[in-house]
PDB file of C-alpha atoms in Angstrom:
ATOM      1  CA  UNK A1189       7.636 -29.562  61.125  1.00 51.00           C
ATOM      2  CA  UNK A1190       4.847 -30.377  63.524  1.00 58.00           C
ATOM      3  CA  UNK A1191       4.145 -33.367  65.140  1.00 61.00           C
ATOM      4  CA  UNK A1192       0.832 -34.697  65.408  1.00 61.00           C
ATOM      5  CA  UNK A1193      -0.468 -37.115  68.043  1.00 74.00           C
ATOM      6  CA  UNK A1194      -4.165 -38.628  66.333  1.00 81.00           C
ATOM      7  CA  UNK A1195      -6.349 -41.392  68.289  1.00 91.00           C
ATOM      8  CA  UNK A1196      -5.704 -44.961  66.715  1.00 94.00           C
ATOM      9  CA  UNK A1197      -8.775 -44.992  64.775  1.00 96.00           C
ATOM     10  CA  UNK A1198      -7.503 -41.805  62.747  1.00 96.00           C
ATOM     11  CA  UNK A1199      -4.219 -44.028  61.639  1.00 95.00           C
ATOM     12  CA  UNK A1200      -4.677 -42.650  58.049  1.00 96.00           C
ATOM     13  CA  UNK A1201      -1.782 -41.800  55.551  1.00 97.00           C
ATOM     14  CA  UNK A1202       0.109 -38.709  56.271  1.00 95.00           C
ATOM     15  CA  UNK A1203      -0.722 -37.143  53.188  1.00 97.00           C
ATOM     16  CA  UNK A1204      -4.815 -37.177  54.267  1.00 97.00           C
ATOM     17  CA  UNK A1205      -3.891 -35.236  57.703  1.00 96.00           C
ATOM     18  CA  UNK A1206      -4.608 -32.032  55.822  1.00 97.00           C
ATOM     19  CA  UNK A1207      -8.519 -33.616  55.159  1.00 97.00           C
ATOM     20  CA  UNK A1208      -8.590 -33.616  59.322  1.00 96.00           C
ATOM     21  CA  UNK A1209      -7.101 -30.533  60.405  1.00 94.00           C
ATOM     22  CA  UNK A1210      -8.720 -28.202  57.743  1.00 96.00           C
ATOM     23  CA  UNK A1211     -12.040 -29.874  57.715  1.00 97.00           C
ATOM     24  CA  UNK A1212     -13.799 -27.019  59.134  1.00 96.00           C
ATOM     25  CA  UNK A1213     -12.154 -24.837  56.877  1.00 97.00           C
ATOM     26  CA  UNK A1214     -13.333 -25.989  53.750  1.00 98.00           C
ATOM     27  CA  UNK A1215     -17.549 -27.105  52.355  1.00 97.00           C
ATOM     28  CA  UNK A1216     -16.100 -29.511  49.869  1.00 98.00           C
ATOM     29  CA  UNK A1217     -13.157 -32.603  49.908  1.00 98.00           C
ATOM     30  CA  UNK A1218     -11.730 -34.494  46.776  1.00 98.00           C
ATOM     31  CA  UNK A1219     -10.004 -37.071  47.248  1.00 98.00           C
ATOM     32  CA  UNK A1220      -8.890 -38.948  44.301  1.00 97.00           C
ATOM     33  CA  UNK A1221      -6.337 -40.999  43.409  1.00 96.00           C
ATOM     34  CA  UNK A1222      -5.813 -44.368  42.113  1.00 96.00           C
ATOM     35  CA  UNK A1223      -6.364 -48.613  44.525  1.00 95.00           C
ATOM     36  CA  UNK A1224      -5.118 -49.044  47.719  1.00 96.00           C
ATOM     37  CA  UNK A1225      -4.766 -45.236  48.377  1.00 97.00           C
ATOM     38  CA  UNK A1226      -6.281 -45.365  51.377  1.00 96.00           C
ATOM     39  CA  UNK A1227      -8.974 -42.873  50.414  1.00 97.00           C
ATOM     40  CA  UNK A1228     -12.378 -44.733  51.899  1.00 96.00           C
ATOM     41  CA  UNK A1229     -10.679 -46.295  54.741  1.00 96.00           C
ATOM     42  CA  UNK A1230      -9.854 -42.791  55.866  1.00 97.00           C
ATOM     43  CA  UNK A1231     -12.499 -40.928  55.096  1.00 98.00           C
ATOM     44  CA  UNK A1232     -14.476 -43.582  57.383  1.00 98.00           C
ATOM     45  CA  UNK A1233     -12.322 -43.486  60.125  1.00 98.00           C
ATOM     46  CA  UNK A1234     -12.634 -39.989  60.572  1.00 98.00           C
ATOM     47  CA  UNK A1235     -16.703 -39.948  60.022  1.00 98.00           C
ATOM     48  CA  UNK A1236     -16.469 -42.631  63.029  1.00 98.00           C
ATOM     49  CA  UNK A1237     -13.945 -39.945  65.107  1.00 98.00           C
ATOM     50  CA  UNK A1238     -16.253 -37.283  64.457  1.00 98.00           C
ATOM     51  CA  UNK A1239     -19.568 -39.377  65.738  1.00 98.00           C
ATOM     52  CA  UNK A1240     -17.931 -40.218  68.531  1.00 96.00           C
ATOM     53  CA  UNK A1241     -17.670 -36.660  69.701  1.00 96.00           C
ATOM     54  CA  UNK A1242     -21.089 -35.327  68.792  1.00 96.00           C
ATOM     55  CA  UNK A1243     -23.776 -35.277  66.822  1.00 97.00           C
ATOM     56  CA  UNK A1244     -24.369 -35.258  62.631  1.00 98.00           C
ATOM     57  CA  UNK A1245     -26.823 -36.632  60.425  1.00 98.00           C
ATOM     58  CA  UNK A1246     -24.093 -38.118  57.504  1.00 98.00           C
ATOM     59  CA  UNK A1247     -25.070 -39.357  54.495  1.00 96.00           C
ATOM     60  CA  UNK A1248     -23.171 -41.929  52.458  1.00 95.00           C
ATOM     61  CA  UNK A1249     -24.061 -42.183  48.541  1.00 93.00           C
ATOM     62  CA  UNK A1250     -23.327 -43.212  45.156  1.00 91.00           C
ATOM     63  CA  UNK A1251     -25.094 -42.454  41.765  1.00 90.00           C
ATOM     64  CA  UNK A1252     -26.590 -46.087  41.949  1.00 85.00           C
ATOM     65  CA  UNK A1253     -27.089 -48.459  44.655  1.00 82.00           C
ATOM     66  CA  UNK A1254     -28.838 -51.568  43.671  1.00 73.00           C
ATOM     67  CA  UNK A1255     -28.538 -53.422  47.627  1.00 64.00           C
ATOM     68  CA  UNK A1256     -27.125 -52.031  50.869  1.00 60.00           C
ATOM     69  CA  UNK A1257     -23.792 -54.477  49.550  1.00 67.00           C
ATOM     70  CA  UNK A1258     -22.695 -51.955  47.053  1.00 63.00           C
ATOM     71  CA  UNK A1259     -21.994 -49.155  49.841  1.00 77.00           C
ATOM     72  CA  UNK A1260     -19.229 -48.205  52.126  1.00 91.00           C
ATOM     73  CA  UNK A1261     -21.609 -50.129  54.509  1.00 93.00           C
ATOM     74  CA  UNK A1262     -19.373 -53.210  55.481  1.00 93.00           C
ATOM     75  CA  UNK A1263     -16.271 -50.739  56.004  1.00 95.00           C
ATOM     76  CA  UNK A1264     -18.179 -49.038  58.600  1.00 96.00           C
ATOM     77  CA  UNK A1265     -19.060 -52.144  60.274  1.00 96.00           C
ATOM     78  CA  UNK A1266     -15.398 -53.541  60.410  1.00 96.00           C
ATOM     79  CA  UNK A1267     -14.256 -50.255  62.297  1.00 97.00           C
ATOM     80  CA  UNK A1268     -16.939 -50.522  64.655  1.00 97.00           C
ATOM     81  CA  UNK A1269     -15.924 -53.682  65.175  1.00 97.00           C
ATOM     82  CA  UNK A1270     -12.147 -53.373  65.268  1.00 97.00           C
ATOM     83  CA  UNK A1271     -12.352 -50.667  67.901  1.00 96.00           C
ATOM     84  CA  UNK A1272     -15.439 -51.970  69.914  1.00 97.00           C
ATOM     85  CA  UNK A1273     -18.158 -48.815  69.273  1.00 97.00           C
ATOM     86  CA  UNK A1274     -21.382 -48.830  70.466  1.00 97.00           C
ATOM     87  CA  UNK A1275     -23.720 -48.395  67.357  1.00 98.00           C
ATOM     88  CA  UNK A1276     -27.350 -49.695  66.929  1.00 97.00           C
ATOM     89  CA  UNK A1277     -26.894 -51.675  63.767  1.00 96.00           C
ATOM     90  CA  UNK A1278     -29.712 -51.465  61.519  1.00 93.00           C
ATOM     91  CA  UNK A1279     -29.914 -52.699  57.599  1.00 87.00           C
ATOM     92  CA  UNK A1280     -30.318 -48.928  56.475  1.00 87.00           C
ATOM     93  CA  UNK A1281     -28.696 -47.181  58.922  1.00 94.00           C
ATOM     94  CA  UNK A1282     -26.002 -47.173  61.725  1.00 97.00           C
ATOM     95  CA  UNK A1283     -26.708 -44.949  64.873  1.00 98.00           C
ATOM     96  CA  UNK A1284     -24.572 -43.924  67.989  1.00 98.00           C
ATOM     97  CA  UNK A1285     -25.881 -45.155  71.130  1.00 98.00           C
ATOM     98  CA  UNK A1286     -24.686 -41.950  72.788  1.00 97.00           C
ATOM     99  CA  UNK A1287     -24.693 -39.493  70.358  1.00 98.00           C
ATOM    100  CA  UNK A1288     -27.217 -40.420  68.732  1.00 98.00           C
ATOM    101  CA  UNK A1289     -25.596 -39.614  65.126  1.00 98.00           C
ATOM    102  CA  UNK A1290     -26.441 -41.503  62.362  1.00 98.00           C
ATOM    103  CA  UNK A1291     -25.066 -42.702  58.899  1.00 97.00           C
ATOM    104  CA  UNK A1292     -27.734 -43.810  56.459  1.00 95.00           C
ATOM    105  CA  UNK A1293     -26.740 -45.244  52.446  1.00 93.00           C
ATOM    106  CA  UNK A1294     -28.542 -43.783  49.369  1.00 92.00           C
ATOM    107  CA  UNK A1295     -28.343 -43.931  45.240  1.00 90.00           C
ATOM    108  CA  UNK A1296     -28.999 -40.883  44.039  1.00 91.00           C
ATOM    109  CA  UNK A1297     -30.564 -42.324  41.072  1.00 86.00           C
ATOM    110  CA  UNK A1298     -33.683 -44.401  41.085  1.00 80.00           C
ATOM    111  CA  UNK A1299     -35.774 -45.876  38.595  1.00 73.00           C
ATOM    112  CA  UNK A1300     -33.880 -43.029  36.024  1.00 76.00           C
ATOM    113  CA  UNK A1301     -34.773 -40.280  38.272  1.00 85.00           C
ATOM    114  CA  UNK A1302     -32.566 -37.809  40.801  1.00 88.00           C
ATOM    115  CA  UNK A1303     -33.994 -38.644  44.227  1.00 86.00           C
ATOM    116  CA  UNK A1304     -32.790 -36.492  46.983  1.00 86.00           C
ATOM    117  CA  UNK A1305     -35.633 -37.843  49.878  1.00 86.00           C
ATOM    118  CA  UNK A1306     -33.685 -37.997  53.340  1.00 86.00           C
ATOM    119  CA  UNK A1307     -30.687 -35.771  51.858  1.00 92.00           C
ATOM    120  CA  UNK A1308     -32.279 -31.876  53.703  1.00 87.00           C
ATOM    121  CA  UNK A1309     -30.650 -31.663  57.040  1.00 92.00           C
ATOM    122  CA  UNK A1310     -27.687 -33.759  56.226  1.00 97.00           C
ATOM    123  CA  UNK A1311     -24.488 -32.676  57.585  1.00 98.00           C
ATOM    124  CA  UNK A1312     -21.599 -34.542  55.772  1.00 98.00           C
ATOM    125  CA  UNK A1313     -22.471 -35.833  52.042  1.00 97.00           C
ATOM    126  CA  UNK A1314     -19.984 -38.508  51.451  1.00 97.00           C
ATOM    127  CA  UNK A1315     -19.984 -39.551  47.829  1.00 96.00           C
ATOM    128  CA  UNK A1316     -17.697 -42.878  47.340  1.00 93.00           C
ATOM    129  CA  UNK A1317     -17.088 -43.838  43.664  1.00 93.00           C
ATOM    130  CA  UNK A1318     -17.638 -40.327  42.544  1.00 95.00           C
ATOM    131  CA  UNK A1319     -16.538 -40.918  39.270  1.00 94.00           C
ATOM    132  CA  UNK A1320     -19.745 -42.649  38.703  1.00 92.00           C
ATOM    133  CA  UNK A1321     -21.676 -39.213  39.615  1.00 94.00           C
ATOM    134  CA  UNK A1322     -23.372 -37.655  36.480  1.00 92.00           C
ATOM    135  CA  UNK A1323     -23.291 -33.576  35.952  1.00 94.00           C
ATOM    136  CA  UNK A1324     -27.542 -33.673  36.020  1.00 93.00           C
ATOM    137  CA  UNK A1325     -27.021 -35.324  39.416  1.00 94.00           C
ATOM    138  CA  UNK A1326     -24.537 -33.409  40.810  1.00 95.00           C
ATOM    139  CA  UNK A1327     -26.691 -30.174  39.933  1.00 95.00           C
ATOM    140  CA  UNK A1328     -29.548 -31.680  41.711  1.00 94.00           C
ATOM    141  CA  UNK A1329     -27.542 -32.942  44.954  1.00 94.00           C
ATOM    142  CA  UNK A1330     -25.083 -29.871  45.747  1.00 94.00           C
ATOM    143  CA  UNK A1331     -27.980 -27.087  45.767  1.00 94.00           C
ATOM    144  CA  UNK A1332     -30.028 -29.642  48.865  1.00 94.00           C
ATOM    145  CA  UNK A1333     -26.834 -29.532  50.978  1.00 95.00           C
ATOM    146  CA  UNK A1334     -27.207 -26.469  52.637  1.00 90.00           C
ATOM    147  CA  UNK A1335     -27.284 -26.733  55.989  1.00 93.00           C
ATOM    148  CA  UNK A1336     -24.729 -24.470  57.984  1.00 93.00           C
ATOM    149  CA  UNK A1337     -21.254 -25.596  57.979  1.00 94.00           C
ATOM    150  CA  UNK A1338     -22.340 -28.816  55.577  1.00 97.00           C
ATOM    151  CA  UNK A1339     -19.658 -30.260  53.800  1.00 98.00           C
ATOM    152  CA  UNK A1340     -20.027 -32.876  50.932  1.00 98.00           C
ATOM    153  CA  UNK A1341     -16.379 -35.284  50.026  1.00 98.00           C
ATOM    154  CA  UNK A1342     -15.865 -36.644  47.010  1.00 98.00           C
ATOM    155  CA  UNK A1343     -14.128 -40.051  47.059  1.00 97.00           C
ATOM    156  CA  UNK A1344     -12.640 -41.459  43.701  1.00 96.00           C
ATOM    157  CA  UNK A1345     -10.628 -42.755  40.719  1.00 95.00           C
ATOM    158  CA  UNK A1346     -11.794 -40.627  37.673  1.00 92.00           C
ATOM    159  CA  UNK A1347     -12.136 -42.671  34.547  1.00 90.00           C
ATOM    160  CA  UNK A1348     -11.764 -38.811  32.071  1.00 91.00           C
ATOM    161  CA  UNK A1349     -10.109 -35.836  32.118  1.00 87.00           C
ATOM    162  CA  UNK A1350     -13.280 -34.180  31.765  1.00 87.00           C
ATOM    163  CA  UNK A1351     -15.396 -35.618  34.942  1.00 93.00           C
ATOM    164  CA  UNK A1352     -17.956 -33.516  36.031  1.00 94.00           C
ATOM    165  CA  UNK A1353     -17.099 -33.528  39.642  1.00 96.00           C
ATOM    166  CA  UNK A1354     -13.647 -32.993  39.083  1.00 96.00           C
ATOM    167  CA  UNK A1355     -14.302 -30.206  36.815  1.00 95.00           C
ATOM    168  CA  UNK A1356     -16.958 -28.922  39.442  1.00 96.00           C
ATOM    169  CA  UNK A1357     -14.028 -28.841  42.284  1.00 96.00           C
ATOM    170  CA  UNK A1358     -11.612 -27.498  40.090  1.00 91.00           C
ATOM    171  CA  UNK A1359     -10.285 -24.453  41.409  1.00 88.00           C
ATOM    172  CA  UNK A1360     -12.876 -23.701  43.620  1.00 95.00           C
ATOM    173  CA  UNK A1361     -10.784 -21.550  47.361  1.00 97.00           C
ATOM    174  CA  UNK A1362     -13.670 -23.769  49.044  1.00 97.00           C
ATOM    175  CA  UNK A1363     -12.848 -26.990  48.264  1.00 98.00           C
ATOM    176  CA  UNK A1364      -9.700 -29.209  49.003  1.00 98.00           C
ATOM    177  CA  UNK A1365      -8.128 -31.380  47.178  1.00 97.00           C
ATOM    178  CA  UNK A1366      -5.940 -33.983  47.667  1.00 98.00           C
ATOM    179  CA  UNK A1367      -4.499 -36.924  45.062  1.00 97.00           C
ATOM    180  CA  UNK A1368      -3.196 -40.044  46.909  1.00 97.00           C
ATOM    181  CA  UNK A1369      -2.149 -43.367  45.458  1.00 97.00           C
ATOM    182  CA  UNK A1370      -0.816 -46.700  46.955  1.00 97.00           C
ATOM    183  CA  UNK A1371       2.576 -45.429  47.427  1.00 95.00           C
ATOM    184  CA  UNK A1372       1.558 -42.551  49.866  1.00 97.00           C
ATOM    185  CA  UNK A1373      -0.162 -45.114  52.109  1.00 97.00           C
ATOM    186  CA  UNK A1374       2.096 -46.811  54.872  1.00 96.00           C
ATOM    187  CA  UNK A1375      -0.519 -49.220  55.696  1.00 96.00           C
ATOM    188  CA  UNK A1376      -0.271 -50.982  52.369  1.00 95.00           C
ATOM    189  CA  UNK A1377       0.971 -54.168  52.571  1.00 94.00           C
ATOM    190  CA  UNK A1378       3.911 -56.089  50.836  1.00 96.00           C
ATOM    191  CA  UNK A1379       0.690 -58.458  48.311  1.00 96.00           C
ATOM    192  CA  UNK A1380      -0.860 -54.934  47.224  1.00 96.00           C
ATOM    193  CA  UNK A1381       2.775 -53.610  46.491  1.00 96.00           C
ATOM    194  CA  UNK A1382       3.490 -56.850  44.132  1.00 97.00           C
ATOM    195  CA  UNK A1383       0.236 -56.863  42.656  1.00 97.00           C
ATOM    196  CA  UNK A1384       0.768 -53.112  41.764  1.00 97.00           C
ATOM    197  CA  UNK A1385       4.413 -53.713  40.057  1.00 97.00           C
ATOM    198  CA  UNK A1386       2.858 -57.277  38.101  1.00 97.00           C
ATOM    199  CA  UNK A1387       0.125 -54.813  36.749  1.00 96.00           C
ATOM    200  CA  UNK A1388       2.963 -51.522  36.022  1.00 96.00           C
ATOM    201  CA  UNK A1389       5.037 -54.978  34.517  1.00 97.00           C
ATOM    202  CA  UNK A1390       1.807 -55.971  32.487  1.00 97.00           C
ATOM    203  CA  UNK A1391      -0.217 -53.008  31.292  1.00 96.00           C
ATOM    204  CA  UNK A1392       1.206 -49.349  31.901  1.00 95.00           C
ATOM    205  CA  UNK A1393      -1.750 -47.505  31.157  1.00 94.00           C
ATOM    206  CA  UNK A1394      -3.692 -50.100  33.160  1.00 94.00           C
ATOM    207  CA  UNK A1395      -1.429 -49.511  36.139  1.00 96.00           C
ATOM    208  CA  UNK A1396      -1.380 -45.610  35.507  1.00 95.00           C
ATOM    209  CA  UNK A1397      -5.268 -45.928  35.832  1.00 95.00           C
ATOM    210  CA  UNK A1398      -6.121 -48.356  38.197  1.00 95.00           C
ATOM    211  CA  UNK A1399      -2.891 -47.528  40.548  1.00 96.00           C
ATOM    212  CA  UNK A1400      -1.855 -44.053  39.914  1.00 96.00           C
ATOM    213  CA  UNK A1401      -5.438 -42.864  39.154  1.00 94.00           C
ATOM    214  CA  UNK A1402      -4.623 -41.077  35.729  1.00 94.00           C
ATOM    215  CA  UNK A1403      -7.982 -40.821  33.941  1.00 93.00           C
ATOM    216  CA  UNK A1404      -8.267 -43.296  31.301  1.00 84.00           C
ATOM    217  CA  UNK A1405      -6.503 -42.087  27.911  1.00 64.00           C
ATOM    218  CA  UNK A1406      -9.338 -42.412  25.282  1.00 50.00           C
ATOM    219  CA  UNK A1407     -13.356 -42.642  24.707  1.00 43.00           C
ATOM    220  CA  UNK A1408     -12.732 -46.471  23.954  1.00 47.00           C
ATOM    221  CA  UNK A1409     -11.013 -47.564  27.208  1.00 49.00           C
ATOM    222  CA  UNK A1410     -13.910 -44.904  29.320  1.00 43.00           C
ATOM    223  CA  UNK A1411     -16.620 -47.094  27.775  1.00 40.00           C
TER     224      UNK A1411
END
């Protein structure tokens, strides 16, 4: 097996490696998989990486976004932080003082409408929550990335068998997918494993859901 030697700030779970070594490969990423996977973490981590080293225009979205609070916003920040980059730091945005790249947050759906402004030009599409992402917006979004070598990633934990990005990934040779959960990730620590067996102890088909990532089991428990 091969050994791989990754800066700190790509200290992701094994099992997302494949995410960073075929990511020119492939135009689309699912991850899914169920808390504490280490899904968003990583996924961030490796947008930082890739800023670092030269210059994209990324996009980070969800199907609603009622304040700046609800995005992956405040990860971003604590990696920037943690590992002392130089970013301007702006409500909106967040933009390399050398590269010049930039990460802006969007919600696809405003005022009951799809809104795509800013999203032409983009070069990564990072959807977080994606299980939240409705077929009529997905069939607005995908067709608007389309600049060369693009690539949109899907983050999630699907609530039904049937979700419409799932379904849209679903054996597609140009998208990969990977399912993680918390017992893939060797960052987790010793609370999140107890909290995960008092919920597997408590509910099983809470624990399958919310830890495992199994989509929920009937209409009753989706709504």
């Amino acid at each position: 097996s091969k050994i791989f030697i990754l800066p700190e700030i790509l200290n992701i779970p094994p099992k997302l490696y494949p995410f960073i070594l075929n990511f020119n490969n492939y135009s689309y990423f699912l991850l899914e998989g169920g808390r504490a996977s280490g899904k968003t973490q990583s996924v961030a981590r490796f947008l930082l990486y890739i800023m670092e080293n030269r210059h994209v225009r990324v996009c980070c979205g969800r199907e609603i976004q009622n304040s700046i609070e609800e995005s992956v916003r405040t990860v971003f920040l604590d990696l920037i932080d943690n590992y002392k980059l130089v970013y301007d730091i702006k409500k909106d945005a967040l933009i390399h003082k050398t590269t010049k790249s930039k990460i802006f947050f969007k919600g696809f759906r405003e005022q009951g409408k799809v809104n795509i402004k800013g999203l032409e030009g983009v070069d990564i599409l990072w959807i977080d929550e994606a299980q939240s992402i409705a077929k009529t917006t997905l069939d607005v979004i995908v067709p608007t990335i389309r600049k060369k070598n693009s690539v949109i990633i899907f983050t999630m934990n699907r609530y039904t068998r049937f979700d419409s990005v799932y379904n849209f990934c679903a054996k597609r040779d140009d998208c990969l997918h990977i399912n993680i959960c918390y017992f893939d990730n060797p960052y987790v620590d010793e609370k999140i494993r107890k909290e995960a067996q008092v919920s597997k102890n408590t509910n099983l088909n809470d624990y399958n859901h919310i830890w495992l990532g199994y989509p929920l089991t009937n209409n009753n428990e989706y709504l």
